[in-house]
XYZ file of C-alpha atoms in Angstrom:
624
model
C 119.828 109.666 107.137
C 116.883 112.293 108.112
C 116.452 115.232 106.336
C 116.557 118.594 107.273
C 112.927 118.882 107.838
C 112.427 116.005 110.060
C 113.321 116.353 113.391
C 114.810 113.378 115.686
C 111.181 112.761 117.485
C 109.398 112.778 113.857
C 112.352 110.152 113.366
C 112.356 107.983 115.629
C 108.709 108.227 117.515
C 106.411 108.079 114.150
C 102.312 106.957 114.924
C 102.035 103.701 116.461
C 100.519 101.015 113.631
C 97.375 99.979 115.320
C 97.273 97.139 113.216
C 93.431 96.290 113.475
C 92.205 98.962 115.289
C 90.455 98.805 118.897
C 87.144 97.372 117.384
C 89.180 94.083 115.813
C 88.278 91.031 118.699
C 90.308 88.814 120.313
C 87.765 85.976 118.987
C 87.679 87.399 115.358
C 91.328 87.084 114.642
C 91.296 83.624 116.345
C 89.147 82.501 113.837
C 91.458 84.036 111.397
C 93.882 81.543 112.572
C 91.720 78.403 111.997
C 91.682 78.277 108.409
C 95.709 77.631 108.433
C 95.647 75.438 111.339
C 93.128 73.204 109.542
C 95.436 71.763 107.726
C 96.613 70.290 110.300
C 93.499 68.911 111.730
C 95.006 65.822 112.871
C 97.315 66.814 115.153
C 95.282 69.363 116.713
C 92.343 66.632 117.181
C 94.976 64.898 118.926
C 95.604 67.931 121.204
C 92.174 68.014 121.840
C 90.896 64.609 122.622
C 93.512 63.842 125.186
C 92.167 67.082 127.035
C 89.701 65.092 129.051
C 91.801 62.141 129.209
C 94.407 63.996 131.167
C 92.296 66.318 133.003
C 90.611 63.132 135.012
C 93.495 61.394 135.226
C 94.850 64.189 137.275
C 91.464 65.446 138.614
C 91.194 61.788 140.726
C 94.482 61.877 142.227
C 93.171 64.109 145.385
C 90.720 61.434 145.409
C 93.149 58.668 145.316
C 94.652 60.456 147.919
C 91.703 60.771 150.204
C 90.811 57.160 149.925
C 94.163 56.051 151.053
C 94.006 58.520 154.405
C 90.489 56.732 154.922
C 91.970 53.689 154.418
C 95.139 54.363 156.666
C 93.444 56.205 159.547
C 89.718 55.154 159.371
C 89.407 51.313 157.971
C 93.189 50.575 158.857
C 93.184 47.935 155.803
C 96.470 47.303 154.335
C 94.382 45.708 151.348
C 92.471 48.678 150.640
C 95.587 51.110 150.855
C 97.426 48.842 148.562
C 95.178 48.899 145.817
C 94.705 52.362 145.896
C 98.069 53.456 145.598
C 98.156 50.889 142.505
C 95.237 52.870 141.277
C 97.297 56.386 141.941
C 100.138 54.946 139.950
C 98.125 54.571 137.153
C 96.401 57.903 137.179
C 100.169 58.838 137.001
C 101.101 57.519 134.366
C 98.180 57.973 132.248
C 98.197 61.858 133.235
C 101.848 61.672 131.724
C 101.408 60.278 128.745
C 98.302 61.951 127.943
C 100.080 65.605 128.547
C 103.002 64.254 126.783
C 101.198 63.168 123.822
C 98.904 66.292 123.775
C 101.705 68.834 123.869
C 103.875 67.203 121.116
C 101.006 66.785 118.653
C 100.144 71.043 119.698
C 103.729 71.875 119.380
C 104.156 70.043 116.171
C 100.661 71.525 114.707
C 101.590 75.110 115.817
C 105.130 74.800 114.303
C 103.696 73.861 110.713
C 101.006 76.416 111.087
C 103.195 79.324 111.772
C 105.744 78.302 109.227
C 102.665 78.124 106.918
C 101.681 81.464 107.900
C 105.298 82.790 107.946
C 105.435 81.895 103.642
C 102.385 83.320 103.119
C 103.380 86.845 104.583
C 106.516 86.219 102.385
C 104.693 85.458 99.390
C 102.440 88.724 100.090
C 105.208 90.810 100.776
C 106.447 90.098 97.532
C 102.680 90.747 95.583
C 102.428 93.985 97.605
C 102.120 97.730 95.716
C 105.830 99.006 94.819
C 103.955 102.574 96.403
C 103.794 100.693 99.710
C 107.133 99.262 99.757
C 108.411 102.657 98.796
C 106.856 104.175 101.852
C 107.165 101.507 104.481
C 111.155 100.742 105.537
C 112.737 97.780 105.410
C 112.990 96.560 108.888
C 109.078 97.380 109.467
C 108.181 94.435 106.766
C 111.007 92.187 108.019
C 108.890 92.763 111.559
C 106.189 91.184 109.879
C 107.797 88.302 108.251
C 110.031 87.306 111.142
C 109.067 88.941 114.577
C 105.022 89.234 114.662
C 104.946 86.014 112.923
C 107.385 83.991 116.120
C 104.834 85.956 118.308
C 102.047 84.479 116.529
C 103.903 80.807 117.410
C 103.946 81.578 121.135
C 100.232 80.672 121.106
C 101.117 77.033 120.756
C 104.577 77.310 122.491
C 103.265 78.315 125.600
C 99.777 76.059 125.163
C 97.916 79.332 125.065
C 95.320 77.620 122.521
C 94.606 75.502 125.001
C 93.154 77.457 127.405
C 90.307 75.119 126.766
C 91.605 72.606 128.744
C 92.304 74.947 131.920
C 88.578 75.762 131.615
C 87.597 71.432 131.303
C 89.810 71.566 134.071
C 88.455 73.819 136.641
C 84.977 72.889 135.895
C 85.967 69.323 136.823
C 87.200 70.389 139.759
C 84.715 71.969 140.580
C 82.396 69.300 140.646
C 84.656 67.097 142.427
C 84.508 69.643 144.879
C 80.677 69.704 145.407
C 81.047 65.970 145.215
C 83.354 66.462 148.440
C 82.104 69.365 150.434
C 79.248 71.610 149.504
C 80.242 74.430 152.022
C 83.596 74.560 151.657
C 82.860 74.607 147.652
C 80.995 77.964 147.992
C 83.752 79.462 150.490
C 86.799 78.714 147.152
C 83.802 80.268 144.352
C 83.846 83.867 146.830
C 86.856 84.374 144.677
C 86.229 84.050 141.486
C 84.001 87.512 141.558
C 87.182 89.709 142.803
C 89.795 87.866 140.073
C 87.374 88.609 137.459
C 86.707 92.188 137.513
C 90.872 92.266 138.248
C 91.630 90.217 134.837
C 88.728 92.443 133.182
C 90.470 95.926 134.433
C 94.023 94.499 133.440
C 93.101 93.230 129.978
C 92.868 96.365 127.888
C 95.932 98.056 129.222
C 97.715 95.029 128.338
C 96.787 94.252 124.855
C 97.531 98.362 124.573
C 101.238 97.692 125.835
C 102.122 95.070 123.650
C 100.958 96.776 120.744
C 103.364 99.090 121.289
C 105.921 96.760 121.789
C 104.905 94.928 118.284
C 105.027 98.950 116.913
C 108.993 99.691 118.537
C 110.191 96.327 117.372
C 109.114 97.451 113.937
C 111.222 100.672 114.660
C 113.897 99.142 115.758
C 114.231 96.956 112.679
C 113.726 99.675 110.375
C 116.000 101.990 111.655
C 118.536 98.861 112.252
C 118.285 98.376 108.542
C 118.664 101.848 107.040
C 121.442 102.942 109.300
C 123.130 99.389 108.312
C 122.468 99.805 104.153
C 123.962 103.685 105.175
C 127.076 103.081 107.398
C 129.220 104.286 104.600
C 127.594 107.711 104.642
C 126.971 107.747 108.124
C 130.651 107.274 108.906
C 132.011 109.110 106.329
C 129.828 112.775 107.786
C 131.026 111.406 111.144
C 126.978 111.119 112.121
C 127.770 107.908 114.532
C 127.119 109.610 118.126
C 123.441 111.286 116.520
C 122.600 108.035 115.415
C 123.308 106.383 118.435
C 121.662 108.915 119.955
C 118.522 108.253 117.782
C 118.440 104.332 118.228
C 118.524 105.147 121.667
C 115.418 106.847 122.244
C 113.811 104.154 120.127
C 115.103 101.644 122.336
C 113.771 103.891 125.299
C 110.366 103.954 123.679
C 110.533 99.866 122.936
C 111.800 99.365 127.124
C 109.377 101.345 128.423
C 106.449 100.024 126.764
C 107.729 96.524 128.063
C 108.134 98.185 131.404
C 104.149 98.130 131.005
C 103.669 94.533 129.765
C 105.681 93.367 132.930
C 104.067 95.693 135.434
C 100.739 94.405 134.258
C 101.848 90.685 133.884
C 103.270 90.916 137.499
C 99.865 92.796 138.818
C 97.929 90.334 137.199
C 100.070 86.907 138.704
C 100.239 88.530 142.492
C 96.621 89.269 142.633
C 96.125 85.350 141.390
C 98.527 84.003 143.855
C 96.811 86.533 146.693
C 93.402 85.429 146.238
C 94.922 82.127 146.320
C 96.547 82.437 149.878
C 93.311 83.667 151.239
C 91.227 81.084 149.948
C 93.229 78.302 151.612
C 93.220 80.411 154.821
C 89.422 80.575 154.448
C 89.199 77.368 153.830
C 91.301 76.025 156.381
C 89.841 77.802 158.934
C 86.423 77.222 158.230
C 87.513 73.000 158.202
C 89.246 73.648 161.437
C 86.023 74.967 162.536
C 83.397 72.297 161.654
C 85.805 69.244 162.742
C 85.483 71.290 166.276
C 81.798 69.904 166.420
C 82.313 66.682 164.906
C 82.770 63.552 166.580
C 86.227 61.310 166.729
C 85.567 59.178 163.795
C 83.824 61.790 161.915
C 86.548 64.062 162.402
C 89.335 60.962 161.377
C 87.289 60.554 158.024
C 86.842 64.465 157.592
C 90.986 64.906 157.769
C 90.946 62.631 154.417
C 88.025 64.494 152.830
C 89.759 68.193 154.104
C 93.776 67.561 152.444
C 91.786 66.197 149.242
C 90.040 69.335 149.236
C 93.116 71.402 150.030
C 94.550 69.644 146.647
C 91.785 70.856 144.749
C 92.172 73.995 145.589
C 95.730 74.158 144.796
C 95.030 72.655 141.401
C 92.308 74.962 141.198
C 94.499 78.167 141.162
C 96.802 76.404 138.919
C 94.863 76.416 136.059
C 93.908 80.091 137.090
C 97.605 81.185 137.155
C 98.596 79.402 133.954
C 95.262 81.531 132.630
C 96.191 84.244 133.490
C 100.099 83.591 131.916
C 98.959 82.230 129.250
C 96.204 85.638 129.022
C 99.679 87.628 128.443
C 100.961 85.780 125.780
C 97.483 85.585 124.313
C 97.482 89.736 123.887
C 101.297 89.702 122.875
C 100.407 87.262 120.118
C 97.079 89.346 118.955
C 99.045 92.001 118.935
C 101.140 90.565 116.726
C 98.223 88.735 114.491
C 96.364 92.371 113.747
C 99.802 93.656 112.511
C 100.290 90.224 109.995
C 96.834 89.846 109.321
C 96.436 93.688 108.370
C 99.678 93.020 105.745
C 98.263 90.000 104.860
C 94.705 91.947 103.609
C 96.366 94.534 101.608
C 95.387 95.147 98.443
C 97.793 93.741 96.450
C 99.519 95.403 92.887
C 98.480 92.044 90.601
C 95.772 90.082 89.962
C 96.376 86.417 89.051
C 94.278 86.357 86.346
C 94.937 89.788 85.113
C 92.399 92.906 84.987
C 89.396 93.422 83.242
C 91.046 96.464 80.845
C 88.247 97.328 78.699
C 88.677 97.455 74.910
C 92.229 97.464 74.059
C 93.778 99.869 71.002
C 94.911 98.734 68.110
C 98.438 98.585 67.383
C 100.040 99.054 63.595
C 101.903 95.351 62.286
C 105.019 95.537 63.843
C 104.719 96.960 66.703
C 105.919 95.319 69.752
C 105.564 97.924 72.201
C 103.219 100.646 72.860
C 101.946 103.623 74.903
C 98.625 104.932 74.503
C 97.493 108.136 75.867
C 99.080 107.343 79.151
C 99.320 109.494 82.355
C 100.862 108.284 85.796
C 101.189 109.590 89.257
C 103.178 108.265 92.087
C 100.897 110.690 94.255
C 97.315 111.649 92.971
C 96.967 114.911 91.533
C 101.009 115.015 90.647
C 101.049 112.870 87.572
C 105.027 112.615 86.191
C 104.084 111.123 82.865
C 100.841 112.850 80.375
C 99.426 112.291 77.299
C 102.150 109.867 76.808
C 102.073 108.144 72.805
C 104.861 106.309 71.472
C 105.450 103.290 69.152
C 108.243 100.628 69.370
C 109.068 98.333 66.467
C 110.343 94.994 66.680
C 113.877 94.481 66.752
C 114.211 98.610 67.538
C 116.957 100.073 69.525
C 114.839 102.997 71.223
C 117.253 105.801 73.449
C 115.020 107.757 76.647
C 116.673 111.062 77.273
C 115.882 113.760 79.163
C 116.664 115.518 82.597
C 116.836 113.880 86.150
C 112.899 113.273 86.975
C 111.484 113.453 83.413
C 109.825 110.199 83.520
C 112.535 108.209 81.680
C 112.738 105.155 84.263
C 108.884 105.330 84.936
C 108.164 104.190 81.206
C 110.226 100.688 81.862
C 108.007 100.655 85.312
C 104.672 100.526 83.325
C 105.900 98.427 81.369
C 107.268 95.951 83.558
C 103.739 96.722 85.570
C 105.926 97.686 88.509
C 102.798 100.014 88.556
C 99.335 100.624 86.859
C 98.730 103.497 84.768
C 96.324 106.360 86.136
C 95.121 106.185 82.442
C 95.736 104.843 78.816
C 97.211 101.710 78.057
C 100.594 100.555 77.593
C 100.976 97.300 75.623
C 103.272 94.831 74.851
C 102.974 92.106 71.783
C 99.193 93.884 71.194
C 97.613 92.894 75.066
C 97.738 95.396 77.682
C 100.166 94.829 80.682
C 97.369 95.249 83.101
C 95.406 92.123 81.420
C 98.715 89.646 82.045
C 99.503 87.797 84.156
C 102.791 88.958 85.851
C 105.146 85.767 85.228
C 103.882 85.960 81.780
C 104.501 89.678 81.606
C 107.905 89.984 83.075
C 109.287 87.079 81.010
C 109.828 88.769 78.159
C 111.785 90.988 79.674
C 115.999 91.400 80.564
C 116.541 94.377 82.628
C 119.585 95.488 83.441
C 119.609 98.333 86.346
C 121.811 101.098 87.156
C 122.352 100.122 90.076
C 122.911 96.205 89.451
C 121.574 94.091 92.889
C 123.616 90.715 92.716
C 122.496 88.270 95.562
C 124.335 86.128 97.541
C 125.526 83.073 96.143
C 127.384 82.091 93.149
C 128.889 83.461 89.763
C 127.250 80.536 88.494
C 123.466 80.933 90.370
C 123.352 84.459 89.538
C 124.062 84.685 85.971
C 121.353 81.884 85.782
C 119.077 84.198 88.269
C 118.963 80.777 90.314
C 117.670 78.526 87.678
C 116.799 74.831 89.315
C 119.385 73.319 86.958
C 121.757 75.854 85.679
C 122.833 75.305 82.048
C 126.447 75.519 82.914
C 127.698 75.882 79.364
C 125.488 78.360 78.613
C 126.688 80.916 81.249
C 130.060 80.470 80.154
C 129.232 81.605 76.864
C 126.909 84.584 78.267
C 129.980 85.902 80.283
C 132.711 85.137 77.274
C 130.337 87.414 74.935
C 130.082 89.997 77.222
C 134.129 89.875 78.091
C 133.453 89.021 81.655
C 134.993 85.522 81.668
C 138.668 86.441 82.208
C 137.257 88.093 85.484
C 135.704 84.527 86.431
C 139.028 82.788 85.940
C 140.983 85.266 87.768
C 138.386 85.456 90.451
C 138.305 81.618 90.762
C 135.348 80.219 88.528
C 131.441 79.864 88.817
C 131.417 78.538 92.580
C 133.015 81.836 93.702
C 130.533 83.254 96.291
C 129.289 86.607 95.989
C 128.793 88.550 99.273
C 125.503 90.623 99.834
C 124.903 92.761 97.109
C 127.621 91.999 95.321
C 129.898 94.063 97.796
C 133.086 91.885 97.159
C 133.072 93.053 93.386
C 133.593 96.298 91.733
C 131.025 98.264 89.818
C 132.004 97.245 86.587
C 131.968 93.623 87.487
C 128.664 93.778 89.174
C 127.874 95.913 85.751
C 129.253 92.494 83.683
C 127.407 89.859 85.668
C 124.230 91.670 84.502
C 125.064 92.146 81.609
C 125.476 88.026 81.655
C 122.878 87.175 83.122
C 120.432 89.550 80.888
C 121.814 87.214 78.154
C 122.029 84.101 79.330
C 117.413 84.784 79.834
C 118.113 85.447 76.630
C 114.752 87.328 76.339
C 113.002 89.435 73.058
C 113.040 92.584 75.451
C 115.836 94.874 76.716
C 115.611 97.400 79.004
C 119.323 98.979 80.132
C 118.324 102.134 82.578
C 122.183 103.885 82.577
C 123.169 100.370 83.191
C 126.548 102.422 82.523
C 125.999 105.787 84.507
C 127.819 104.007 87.448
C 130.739 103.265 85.931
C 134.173 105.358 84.873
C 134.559 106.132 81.244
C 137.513 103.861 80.861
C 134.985 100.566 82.937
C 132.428 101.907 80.188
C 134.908 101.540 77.577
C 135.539 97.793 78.388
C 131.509 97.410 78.889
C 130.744 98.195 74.939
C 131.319 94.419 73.645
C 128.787 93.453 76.811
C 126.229 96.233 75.361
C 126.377 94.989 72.026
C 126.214 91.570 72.501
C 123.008 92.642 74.210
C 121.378 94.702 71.406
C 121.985 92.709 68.765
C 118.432 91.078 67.576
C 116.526 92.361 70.363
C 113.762 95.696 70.936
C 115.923 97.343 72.978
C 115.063 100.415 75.608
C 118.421 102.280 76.593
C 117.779 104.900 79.076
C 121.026 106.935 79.070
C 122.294 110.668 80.417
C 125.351 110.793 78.756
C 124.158 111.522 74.766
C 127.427 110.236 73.310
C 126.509 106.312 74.202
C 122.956 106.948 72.363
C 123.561 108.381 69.480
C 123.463 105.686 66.873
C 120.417 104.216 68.628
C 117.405 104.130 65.427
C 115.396 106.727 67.371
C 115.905 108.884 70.261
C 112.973 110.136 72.390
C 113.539 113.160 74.575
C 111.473 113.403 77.489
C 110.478 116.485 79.204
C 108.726 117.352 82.465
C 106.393 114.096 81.371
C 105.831 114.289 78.092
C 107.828 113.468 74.626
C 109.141 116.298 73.513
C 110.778 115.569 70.407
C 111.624 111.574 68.321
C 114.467 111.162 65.618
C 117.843 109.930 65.032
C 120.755 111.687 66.415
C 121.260 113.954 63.170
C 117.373 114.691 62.787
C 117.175 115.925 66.360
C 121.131 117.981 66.353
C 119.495 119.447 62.971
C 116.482 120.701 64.362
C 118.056 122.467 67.234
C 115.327 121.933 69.905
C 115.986 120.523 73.185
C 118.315 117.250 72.460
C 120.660 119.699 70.802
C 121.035 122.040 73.574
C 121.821 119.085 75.965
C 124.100 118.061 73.849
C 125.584 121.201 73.427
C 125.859 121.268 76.828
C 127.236 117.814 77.609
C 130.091 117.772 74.828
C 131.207 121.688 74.807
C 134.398 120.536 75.387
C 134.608 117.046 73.279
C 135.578 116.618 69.925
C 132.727 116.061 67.382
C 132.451 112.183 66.474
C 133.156 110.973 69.597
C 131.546 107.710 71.146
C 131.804 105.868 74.327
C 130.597 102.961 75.950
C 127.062 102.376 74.932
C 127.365 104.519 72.249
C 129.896 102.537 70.420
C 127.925 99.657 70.904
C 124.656 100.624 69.300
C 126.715 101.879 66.634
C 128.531 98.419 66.121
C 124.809 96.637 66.864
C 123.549 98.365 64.696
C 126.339 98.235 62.046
């Protein structure tokens, strides 16, 4: 949904991802390619070695076929034509297998390369900045996962890598040419100086047109994907004809740069097949000429030598036209390689090992987390949390207050190491985040998120976050503590399927299956950010026992609006506009009349004093 500041071109025209830029070469990111396809040596030295075997084998058929015109027209010998035929069979079948054979063990190669290729821009993806992925929309990464990396595959699809063998294979002809006829050798090679300078004036246009077909797929997919994850909003302010309006242009944008690849593609295979045409005329005439002067049996022997040339040359302009195809799908797929390649050298948010973070503070016994002078920006020069110092005890129920935008849900980020601090430390059992290794990091952690994201698949696989082998027993007891099991058995058990995102469940089931699932990891940490805020009073009501269950034993961070399902946490901290602007229990901070007490002033005006809800009755019964 665009905002009232962007306009519809803004929208759905944005700058065209150049992906490597005009100075990245063809042969560079070819040689990007080699390290993944030499895992599969093997097969490709397959490919390879039968590239010779089949270009002869088909090279000496016109010469097969010249020998058996001498031998029919010229020595008349049954004998001769006999065994020369035999010999053609065999060149036959030998040129089969050895094609057959060669384009299997490509095929095969390419298919595990890509697919290699394809998980690796996966596992990226998933390593990449939360800053980028915040920026860039869905559909554009999906391009790069699915889409650039299929274009990549057309490279060994359409034999593309082995243009190699179309080169082996007009230099052998070639010399079987001079071999033949001198003359008429030099009249074919008058064309090779006009098709060059045509592929040389075609080639940068092209490689320009399917970049910005790789760039409108990506547009296409992204706007695809928000207007999908949006149809509810879009419907419901009756935007469908804008929208459609909007994809259409795209589409526009994505047809017309195709328009381009085609017009190119088709210039490109009609000058081939011209120059073609003309050669044979030339050819032909100029044979036509020279048997004029020859005499009877010179000219019976030169009709042999003459149709084997005029095979040559036909086989010569194959390989050219099959170039010049397979020159297309060479750009398309670069194209696509500077826009996977680019992804694929992104900086990335962690290092394996963890950082170098200089000397780490000291933290008091006890502690198990812990901010240190810490300041973060999501933009440079706009930091949302400053001088940031705060202390949490093991086993601690801490409650994050504060307005919309005062930094509350950043803290869990840092901590999580969603991002890296701009400066400070934040720790967790003494070590900085930073110096961690992520997996070690994050699995000490149960979040629970306001806006719960269930996948699809089971009750059963996402309560145990899709464990290898779930301990069956054990979810059942995470979703009896937290009350969710009667919801199971009406529903129809653990197998039930869950639809994408959870969308055949309510809120306050999706709320309960996290809730279950946060229990069943059964981790030291908690983190609840207004895992409630989503939810009816009444749902929030039934949620307490989950809450509870939750709390109990664990250092706990509750991020909550409403004040009433906070207030028996041990401390409160009240964030303002970045900063901590005042710690205590509920009473300490009502008592001092600063900041907490006017919000909750304002929140329960019209309430009754003493009254709890949802979260708030189960701190108080945690902590009871």
């Amino acid at each position: 949904m665009s905002s009232d500041t962007t306009t519809t071109r803004d929208r759905v025209r944005p700058p065209l991802e150049s992906g490597g830029g005009e100075k990245t070469y063809d042969l560079a990111l070819l040689k990007r390619l080699v390290p993944w396809a030499r895992k599969h040596w093997v097969l490709f030295a397959i490919t390879f070695l039968l590239v010779p075997v089949s270009a002869l084998a088909g090279l000496v058929q016109p010469l097969l076929i010249r020998d058996a015109i001498d031998s029919a027209l010229v020595d008349r010998s049954a004998t001769m034509l006999g065994r020369v035929t035999l010999f053609f069979g065999i060149a036959v079948v030998v040129d089969f297998v050895a094609r057959f054979a060669q384009q299997y063990a490509l095929q095969l190669g390419g298919q595990r390369t890509i697919a290699d290729l394809r998980a690796a821009t996966y596992e990226k993806v998933q390593r990449l900045p939360l800053a980028y992925l915040d920026k860039t929309p869905v559909g554009r990464v999906v391009t790069r996962v699915t889409n650039d990396s299929d274009a990549m595959g057309e490279l060994f699809a359409s034999g593309a890598v082995l243009a190699i063998a179309d080169v082996v294979t007009l230099v052998g002809i070639v010399c079987f040419m001079l071999y033949l006829d001198v003359r008429l050798t030099l009249v074919v090679c008058c064309a090779l100086p006009p098709l060059a300078l045509a592929v040389n004036a075609i080639r940068k246009r092209m490689r320009e047109a399917f970049r910005e077909i790789r760039a409108t797929i990506a547009q296409l997919n992204a706007y695809v994907a928000e207007q999908v994850q949006g149809i509810a909003i879009v419907q419901a302010f009756g935007r469908e004809r804008d929208c459609l309006g909007e994809y259409r242009e795209i589409n526009a944008h994505h047809r017309d740069a195709n328009y381009r690849s085609i017009r190119y593609d088709a210039l490109l295979f009609s000058i081939v097949e011209s120059i073609s045409a003309i050669t044979v005329a030339l050819v032909l005439w100029y044979a036509s000429v020279r048997s004029g002067v020859l005499d009877a049996t010179s000219s019976a022997a030169y009709v042999g030598t003459v149709v084997a040339f005029y095979e040559y040359i036909q086989r010569f302009f194959v390989p050219i036209r099959e170039l010049s195809q397979k020159y297309t799908i060479l750009q398309s797929s670069l194209a696509a390689a500077e826009r996977v390649f680019a992804l694929l050298d992104m900086d990335e948010r962690d290092a394996p090992e963890g950082l170098d973070v200089g000397e780490v503070p000291k933290v008091p016994e006890g502690v198990a987390l812990a901010f240190r002078d810490v300041e973060f920006a999501y933009r440079a020069g706009h930091p949302v949390v400053r001088d940031l110092e705060l202390d949490v005890h093991r086993g601690e129920t801490i409650a994050i207050v504060g307005a919309t935008g005062a930094g509350k849900t950043t803290l869990t980020a840092l901590l999580l190491r969603l991002y890296d601090v701009t400066r400070g430390h934040v720790l967790v059992d003494g070590e900085d985040v930073r110096a961690l290794h992520p997996d070690t990091l994050r699995s000490r952690f149960a979040v629970v998120p306001q806006d719960v994201f269930l996948f699809s698949g089971t009750i059963l696989e996402n309560v145990s976050a899709f464990a290898e082998s779930p301990d069956v027993a054990r979810v059942e007891d995470a979703l009896r503590r937290v009350g969710a099991w009667p919801m199971v058995e009406r529903r129809g058990g653990l197998d039930v399927k869950i639809d994408e995102r959870g969308a055949n469940f309510s809120a306050g089931e999706r709320q309960l299956l996290a809730f279950a699932r946060a229990l069943y990891l059964d981790r030291p940490y908690l983190i609840l950010d207004e895992a409630t805020a989503n939810v009816d009073s009444e749902t929030e009501a039934r949620l307490q026992h989950a809450v509870a269950a939750l709390l109990r034993g664990r250092t706990s961070l509750v991020i909550a609006h409403r004040l009433s399902t906070i207030r028996n946490a041990d401390r409160i901290v009240v964030m303002h506009r970045g900063r901590i602007a005042e710690i205590g229990t509920h009473d300490e901070l009502i008592a001092k009349g600063g900041l907490y007490a006017r919000l909750h002033h304002l929140q329960f005006l019209d309430e009754t004093e003493g009254t709890v809800s949802g979260e708030g009755a189960a701190v108080a019964a945690s902590a009871s």
